[in-house]
mmCIF file of C-alpha atoms in Angstrom:
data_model
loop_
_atom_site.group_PDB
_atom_site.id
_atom_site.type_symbol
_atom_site.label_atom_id
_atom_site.label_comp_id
_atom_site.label_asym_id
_atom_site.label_seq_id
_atom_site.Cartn_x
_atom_site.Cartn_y
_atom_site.Cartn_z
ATOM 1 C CA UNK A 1 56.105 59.646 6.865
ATOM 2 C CA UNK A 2 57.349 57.110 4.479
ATOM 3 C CA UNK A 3 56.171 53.185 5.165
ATOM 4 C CA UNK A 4 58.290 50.709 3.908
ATOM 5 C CA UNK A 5 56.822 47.710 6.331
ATOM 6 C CA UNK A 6 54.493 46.562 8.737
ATOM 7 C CA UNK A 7 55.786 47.731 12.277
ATOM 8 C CA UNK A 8 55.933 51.341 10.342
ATOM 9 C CA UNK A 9 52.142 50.853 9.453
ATOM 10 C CA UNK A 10 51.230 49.642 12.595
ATOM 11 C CA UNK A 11 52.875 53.262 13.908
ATOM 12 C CA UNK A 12 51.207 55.145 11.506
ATOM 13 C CA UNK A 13 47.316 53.423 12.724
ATOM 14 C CA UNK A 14 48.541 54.289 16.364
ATOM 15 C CA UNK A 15 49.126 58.113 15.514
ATOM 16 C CA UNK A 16 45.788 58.014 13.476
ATOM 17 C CA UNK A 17 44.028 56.017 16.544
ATOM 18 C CA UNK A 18 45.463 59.114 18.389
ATOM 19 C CA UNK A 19 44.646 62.215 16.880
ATOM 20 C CA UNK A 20 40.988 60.519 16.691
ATOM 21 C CA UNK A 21 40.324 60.120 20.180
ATOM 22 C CA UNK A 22 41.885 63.507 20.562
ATOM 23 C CA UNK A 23 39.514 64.790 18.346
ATOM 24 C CA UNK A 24 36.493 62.649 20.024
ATOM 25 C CA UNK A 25 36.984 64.024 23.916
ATOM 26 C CA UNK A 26 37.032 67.806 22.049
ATOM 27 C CA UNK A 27 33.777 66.382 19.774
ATOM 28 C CA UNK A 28 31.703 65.066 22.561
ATOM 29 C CA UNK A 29 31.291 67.406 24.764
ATOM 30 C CA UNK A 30 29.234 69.264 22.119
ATOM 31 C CA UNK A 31 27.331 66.822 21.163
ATOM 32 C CA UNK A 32 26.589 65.931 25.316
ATOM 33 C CA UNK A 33 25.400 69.583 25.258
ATOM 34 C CA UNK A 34 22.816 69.364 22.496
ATOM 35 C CA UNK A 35 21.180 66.286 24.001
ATOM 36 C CA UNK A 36 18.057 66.053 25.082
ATOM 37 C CA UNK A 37 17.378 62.542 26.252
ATOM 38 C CA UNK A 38 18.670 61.721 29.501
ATOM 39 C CA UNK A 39 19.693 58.569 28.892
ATOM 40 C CA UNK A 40 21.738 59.346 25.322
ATOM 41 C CA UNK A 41 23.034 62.216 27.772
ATOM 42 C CA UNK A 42 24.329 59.773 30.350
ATOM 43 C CA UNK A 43 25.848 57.197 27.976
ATOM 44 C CA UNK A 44 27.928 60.119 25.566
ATOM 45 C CA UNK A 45 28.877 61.581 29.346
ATOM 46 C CA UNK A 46 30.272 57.910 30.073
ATOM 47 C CA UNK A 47 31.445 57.590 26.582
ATOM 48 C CA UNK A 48 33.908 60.633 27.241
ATOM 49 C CA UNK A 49 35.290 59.103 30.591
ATOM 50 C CA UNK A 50 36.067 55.694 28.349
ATOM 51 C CA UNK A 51 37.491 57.908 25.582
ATOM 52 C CA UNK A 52 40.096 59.529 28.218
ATOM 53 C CA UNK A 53 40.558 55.821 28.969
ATOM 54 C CA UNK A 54 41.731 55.080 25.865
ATOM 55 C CA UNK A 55 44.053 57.985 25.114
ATOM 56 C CA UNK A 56 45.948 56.604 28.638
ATOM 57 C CA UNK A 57 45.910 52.976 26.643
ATOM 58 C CA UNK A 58 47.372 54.963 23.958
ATOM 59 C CA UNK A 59 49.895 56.229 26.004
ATOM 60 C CA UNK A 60 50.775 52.788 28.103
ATOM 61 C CA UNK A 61 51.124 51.642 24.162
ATOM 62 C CA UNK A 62 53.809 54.409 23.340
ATOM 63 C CA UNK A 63 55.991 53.478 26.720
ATOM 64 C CA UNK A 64 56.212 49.855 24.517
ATOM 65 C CA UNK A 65 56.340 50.959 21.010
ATOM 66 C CA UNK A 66 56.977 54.920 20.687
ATOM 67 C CA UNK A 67 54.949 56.263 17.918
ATOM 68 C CA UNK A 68 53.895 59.715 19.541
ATOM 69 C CA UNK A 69 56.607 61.928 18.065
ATOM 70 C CA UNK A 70 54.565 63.017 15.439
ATOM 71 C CA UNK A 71 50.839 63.341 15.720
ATOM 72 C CA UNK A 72 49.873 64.092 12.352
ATOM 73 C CA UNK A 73 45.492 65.295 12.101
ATOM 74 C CA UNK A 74 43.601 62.276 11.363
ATOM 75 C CA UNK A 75 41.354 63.343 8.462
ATOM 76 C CA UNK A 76 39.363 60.329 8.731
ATOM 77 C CA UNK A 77 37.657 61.573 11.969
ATOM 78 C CA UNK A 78 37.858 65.144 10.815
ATOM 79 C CA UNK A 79 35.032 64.629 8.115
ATOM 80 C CA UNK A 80 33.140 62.454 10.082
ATOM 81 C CA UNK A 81 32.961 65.451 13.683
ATOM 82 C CA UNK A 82 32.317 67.929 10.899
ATOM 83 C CA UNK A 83 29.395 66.202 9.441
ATOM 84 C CA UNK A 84 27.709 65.188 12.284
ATOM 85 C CA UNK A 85 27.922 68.676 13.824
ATOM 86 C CA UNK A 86 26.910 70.246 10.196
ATOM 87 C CA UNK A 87 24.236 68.252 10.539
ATOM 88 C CA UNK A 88 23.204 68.645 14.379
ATOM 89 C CA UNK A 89 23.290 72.371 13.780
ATOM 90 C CA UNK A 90 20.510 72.124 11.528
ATOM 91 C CA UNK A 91 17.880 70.340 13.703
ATOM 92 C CA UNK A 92 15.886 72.237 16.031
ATOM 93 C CA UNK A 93 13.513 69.317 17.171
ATOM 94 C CA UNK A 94 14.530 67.764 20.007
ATOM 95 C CA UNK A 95 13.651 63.920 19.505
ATOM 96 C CA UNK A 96 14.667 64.475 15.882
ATOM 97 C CA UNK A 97 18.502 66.084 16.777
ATOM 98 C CA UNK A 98 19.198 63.132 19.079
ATOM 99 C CA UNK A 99 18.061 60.662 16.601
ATOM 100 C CA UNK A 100 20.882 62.752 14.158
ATOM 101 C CA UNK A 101 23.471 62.488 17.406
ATOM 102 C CA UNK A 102 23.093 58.977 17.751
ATOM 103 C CA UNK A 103 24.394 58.615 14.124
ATOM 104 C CA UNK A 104 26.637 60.834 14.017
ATOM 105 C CA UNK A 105 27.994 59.072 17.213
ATOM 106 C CA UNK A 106 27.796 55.506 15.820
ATOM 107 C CA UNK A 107 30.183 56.918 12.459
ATOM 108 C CA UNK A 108 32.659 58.192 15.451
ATOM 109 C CA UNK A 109 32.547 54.576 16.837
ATOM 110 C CA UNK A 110 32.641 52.741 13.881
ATOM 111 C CA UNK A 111 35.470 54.495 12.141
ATOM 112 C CA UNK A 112 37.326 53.356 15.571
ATOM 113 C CA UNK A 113 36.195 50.139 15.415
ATOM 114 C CA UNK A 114 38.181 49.361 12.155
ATOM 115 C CA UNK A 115 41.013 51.354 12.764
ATOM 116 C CA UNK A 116 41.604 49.639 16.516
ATOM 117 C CA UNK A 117 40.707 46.220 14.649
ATOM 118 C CA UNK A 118 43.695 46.462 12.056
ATOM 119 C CA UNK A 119 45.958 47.778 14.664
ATOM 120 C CA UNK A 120 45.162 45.106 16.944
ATOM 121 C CA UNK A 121 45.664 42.923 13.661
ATOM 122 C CA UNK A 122 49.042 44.184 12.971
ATOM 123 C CA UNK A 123 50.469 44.000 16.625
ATOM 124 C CA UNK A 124 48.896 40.443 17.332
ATOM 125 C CA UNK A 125 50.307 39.563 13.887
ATOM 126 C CA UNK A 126 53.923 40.837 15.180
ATOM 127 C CA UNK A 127 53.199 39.221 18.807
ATOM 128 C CA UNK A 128 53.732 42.746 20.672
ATOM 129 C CA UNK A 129 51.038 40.716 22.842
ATOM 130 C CA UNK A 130 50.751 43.235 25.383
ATOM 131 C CA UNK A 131 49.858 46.039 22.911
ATOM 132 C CA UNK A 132 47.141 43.920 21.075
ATOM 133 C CA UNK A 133 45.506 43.066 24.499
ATOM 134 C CA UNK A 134 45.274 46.824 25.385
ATOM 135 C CA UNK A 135 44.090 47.440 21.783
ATOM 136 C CA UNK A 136 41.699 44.345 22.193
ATOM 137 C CA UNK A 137 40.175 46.240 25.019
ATOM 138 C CA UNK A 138 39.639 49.189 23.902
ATOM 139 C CA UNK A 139 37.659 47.502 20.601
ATOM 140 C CA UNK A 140 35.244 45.819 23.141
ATOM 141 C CA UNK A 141 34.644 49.182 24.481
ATOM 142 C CA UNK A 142 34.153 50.839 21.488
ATOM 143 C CA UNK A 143 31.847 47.735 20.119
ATOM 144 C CA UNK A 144 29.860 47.828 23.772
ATOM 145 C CA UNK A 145 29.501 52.136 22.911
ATOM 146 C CA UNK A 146 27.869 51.118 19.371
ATOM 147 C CA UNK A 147 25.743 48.503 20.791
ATOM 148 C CA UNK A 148 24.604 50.714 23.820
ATOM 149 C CA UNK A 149 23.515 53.365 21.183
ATOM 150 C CA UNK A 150 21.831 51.100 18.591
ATOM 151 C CA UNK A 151 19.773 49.464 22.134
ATOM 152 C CA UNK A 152 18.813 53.496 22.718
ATOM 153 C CA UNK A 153 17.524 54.159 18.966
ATOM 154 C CA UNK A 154 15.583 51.288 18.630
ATOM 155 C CA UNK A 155 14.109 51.185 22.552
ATOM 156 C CA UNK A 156 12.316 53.979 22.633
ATOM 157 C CA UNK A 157 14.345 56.972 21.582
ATOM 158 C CA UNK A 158 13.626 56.841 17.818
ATOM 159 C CA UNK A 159 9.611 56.298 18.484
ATOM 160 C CA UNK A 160 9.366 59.206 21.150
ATOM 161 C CA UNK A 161 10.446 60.977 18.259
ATOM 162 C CA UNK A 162 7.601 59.718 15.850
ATOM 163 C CA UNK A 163 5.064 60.666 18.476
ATOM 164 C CA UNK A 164 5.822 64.016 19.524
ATOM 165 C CA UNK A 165 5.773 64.808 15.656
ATOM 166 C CA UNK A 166 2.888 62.883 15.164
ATOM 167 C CA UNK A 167 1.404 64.625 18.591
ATOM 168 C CA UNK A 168 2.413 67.749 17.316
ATOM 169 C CA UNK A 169 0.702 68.079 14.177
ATOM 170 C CA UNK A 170 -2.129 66.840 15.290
ATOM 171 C CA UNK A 171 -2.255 69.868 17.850
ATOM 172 C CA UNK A 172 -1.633 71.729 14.974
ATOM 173 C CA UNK A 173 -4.702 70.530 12.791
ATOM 174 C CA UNK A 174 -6.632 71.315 16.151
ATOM 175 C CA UNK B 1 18.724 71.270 4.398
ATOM 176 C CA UNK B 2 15.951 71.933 7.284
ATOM 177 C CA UNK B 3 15.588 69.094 8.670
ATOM 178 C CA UNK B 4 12.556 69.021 11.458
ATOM 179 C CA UNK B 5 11.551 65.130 11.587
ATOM 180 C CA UNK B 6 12.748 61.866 11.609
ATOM 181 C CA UNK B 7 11.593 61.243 7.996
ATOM 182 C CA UNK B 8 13.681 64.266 7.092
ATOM 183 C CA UNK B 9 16.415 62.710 9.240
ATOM 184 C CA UNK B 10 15.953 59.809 7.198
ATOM 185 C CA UNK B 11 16.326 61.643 3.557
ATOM 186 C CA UNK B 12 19.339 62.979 4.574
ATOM 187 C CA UNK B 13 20.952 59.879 5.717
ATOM 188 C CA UNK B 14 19.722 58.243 2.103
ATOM 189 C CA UNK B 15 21.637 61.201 0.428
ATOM 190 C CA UNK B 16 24.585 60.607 2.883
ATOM 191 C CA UNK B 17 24.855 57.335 1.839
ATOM 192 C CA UNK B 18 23.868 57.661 -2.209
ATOM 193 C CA UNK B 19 27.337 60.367 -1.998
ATOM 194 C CA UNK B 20 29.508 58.061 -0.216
ATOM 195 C CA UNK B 21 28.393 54.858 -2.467
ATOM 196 C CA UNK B 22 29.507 57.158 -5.531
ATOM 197 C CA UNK B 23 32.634 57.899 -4.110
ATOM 198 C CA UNK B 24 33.785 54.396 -3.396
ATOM 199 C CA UNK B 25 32.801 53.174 -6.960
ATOM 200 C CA UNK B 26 35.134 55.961 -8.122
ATOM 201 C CA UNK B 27 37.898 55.367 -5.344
ATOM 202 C CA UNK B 28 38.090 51.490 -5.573
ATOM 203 C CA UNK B 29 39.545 51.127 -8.921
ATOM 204 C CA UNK B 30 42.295 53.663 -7.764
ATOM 205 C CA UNK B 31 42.721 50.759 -4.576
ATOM 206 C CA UNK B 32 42.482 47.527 -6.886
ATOM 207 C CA UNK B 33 45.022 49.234 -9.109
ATOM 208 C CA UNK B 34 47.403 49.160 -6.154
ATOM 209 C CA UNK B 35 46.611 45.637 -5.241
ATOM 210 C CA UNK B 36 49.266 42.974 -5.144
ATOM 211 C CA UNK B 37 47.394 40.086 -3.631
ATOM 212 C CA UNK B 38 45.460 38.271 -5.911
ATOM 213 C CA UNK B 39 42.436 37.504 -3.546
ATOM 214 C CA UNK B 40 42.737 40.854 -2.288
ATOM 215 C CA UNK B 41 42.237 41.982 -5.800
ATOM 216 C CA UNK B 42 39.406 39.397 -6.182
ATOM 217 C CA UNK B 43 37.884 40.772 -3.352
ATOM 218 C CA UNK B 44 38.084 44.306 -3.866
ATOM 219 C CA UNK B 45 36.785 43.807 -7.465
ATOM 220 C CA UNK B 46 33.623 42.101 -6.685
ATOM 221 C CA UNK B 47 33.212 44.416 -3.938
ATOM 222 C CA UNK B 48 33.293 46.971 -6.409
ATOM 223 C CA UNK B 49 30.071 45.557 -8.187
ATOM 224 C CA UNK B 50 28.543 45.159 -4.989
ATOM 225 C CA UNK B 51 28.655 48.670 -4.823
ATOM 226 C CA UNK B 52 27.047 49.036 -8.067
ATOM 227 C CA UNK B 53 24.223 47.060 -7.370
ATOM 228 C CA UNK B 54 24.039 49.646 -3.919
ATOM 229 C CA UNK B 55 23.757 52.161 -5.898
ATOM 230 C CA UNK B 56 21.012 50.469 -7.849
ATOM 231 C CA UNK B 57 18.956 49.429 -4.938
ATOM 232 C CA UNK B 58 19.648 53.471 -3.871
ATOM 233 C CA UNK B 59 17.669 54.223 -6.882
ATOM 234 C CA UNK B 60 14.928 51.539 -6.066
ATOM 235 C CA UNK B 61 14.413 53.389 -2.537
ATOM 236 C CA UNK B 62 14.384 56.973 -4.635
ATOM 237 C CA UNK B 63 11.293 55.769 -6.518
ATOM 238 C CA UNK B 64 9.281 55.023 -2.925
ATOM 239 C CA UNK B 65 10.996 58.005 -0.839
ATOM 240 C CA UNK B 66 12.312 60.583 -3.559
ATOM 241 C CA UNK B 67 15.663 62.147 -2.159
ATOM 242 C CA UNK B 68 17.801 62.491 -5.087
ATOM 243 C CA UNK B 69 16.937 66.067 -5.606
ATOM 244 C CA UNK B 70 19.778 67.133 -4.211
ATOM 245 C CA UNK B 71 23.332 65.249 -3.095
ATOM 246 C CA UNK B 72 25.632 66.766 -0.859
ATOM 247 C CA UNK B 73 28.884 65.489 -1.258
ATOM 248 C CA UNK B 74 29.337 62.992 2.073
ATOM 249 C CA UNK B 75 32.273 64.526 4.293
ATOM 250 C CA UNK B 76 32.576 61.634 6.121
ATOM 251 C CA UNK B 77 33.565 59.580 3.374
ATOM 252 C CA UNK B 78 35.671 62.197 1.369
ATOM 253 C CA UNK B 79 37.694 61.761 4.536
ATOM 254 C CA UNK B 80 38.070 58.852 4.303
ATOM 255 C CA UNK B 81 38.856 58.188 1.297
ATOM 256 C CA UNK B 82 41.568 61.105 1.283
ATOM 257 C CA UNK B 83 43.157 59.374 4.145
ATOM 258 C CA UNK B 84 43.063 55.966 2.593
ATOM 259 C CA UNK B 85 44.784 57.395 -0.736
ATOM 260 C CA UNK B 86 47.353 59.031 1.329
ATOM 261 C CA UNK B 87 48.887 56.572 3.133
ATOM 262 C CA UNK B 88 48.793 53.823 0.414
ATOM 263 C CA UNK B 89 50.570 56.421 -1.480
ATOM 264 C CA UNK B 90 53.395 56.317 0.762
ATOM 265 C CA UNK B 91 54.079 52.759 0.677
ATOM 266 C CA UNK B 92 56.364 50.971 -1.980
ATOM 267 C CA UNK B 93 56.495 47.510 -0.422
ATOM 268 C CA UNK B 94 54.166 45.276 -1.775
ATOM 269 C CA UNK B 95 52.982 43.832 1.034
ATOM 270 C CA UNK B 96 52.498 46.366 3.455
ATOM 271 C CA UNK B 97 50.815 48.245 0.839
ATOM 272 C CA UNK B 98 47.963 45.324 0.870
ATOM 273 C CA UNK B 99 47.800 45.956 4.537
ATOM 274 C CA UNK B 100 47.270 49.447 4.454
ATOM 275 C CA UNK B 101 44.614 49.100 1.489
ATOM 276 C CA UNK B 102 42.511 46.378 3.867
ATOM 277 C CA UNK B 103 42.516 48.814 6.507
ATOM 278 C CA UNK B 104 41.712 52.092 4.591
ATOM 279 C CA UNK B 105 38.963 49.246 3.001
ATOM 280 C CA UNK B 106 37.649 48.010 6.173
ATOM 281 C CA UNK B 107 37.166 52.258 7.300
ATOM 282 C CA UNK B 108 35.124 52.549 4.674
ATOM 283 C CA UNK B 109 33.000 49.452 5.240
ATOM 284 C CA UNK B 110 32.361 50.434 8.932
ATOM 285 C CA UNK B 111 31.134 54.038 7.504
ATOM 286 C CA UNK B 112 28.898 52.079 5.364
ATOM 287 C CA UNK B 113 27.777 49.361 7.996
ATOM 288 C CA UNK B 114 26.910 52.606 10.716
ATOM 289 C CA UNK B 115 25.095 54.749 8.087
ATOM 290 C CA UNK B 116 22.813 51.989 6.354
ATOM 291 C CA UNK B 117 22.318 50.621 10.474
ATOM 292 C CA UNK B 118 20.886 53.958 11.009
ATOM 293 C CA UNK B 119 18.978 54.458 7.676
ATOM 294 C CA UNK B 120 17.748 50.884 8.293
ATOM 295 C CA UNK B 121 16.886 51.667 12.097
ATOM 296 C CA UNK B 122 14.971 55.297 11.082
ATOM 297 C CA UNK B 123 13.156 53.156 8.171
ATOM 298 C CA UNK B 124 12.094 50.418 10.484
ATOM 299 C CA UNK B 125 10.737 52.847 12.921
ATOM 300 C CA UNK B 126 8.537 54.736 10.434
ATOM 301 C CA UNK B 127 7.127 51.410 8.984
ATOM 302 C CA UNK B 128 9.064 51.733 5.427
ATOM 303 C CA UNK B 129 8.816 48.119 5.828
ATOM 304 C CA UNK B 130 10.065 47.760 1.724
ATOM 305 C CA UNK B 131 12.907 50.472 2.217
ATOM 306 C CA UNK B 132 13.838 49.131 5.633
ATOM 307 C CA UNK B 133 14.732 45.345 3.830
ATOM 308 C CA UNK B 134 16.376 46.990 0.824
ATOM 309 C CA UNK B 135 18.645 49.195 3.086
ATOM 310 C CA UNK B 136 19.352 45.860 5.282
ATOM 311 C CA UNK B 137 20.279 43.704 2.218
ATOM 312 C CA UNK B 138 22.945 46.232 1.564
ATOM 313 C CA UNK B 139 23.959 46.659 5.459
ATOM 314 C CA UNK B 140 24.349 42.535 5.577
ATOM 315 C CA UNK B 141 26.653 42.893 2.285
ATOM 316 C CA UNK B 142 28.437 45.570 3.491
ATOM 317 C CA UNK B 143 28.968 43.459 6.733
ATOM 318 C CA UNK B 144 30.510 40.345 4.920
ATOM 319 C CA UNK B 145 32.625 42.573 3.079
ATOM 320 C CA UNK B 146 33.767 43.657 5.937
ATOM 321 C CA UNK B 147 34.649 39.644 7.493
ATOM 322 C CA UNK B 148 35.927 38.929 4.210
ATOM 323 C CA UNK B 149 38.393 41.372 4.701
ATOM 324 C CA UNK B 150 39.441 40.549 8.247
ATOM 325 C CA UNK B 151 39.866 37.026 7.291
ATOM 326 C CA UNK B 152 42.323 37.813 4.276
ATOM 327 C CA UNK B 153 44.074 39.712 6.918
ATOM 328 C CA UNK B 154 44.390 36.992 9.072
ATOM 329 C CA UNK B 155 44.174 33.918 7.181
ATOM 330 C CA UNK B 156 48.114 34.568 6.163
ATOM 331 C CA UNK B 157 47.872 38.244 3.888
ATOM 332 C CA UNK B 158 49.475 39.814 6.853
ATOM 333 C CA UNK B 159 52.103 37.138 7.533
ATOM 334 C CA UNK B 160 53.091 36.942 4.153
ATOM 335 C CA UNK B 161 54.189 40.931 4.559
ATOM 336 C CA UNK B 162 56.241 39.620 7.750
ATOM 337 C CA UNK B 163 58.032 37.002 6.445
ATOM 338 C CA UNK B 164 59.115 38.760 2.682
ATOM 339 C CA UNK B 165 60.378 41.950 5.465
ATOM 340 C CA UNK B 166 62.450 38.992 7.351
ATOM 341 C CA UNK B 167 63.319 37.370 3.972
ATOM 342 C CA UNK B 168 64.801 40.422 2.513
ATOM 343 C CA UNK B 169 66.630 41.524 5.795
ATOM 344 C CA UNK B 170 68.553 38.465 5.911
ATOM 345 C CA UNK B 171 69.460 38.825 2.302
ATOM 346 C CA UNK B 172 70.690 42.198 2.939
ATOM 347 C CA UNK B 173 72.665 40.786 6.034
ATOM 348 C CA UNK B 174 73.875 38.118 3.580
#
């Protein structure tokens, strides 16, 4: 695709934005599965119905500026799903793999955080008013999803964790 | 890499985050090169010593929590990055160039701010009280970087794109 201004960019972040949260509702579920703690459970299971959410923004956002003709793979995203399911694989632990999903999770959410921030940029920056809004709130959703997360790690998820390790070898040295 | 505890959770994040750091200092100069806007320049530049000094503090955390043993190369980023490089690639116009560089910039930033928040987060919780303040001087820098950005975007970098679009239209009309 060649860009030669800013309504073009602002097409190209929108196909990007896309093929993310395309990627994200085929991510999640996987992640949901290898969850132990109930509440992480519940919030990626509610993160999943928001993320549909958003891909029917998306799509309100293509009856007004028509970017889905193309739907090229955003690699972006790509790296960051395989990463964090490289390293999920790898943990066997329970309180320790959904410490790992939790950052994995906040990468997914903070790559989308910039990209809906510049494309909300760009359109309020070309006054397509009604785009930016629905971009606007989608980016409080995704910033609510990070700070629902970051309130799980540090109230009580990450320190169950630390004890059931710490319980755990101390069984062992029994 | 096994990984069976939130410490070892922890290492990997650090080597995460040591990869991606050595990425951007070798992506950046590729960006700045590209750069038409002087404080965009500016901005990218110093950001680009920033990152040294990340690197450095990296280092500083290696001598109290040794994980530089081995360094994966960070998928997430190498994403990225590709992406970033990609698209700027495409664009010949000055200014929309800019645009796309601040947003393939700010991705990168918000990869950064998630995986030294969880680094930070996993420190805190184990009582790395020394690591856990290095890792949030870097998250706080990483975090202005990230403002400093926005606010080129919208304190006229964006507008200037518009208006030299609508400039050279009318010329062409002429």
């Amino acid at each position: 695709m060649k860009i030669s201004n800013l309504h073009e960019l602002l097409i190209y972040e929108l196909r990007d934005l896309y093929s993310a949260e395309s990627q994200i509702t085929k991510a999640l579920p996987k992640l949901i599965s290898k969850t132990s703690n109930e509440d992480l459970k519940t919030a990626l299971q509610d993160h999943l119905e928001v993320t549909h959410n958003h891909l029917t923004r998306l799509d309100e956002i293509a009856e007004e500026i028509e970017f889905k003709s193309q739907l090229p793979v955003c690699v972006g995203i790509k790296g960051i799903i395989t990463e964090g399911d490289k390293v999920v694989a790898e943990i066997s632990d329970p309180a320790t793999r959904d410490a790992a999903i939790i950052s994995a999770a906040q990468r997914v959410e903070h790559y989308e955080i910039a990209g809906y921030g510049t494309a909300m940029s760009f359109a309020n920056e070309m006054s397509h008013d009604y785009v930016a809004d629905l971009l606007q709130q989608t980016l409080d959703e995704e910033s609510d999803a990070d700070k629902l997360l970051t309130s799980l790690a540090e109230g009580g998820l990450l320190s169950v964790g630390i004890n059931s390790a710490a319980a755990k070898e101390e069984t062992e040295e029994e």
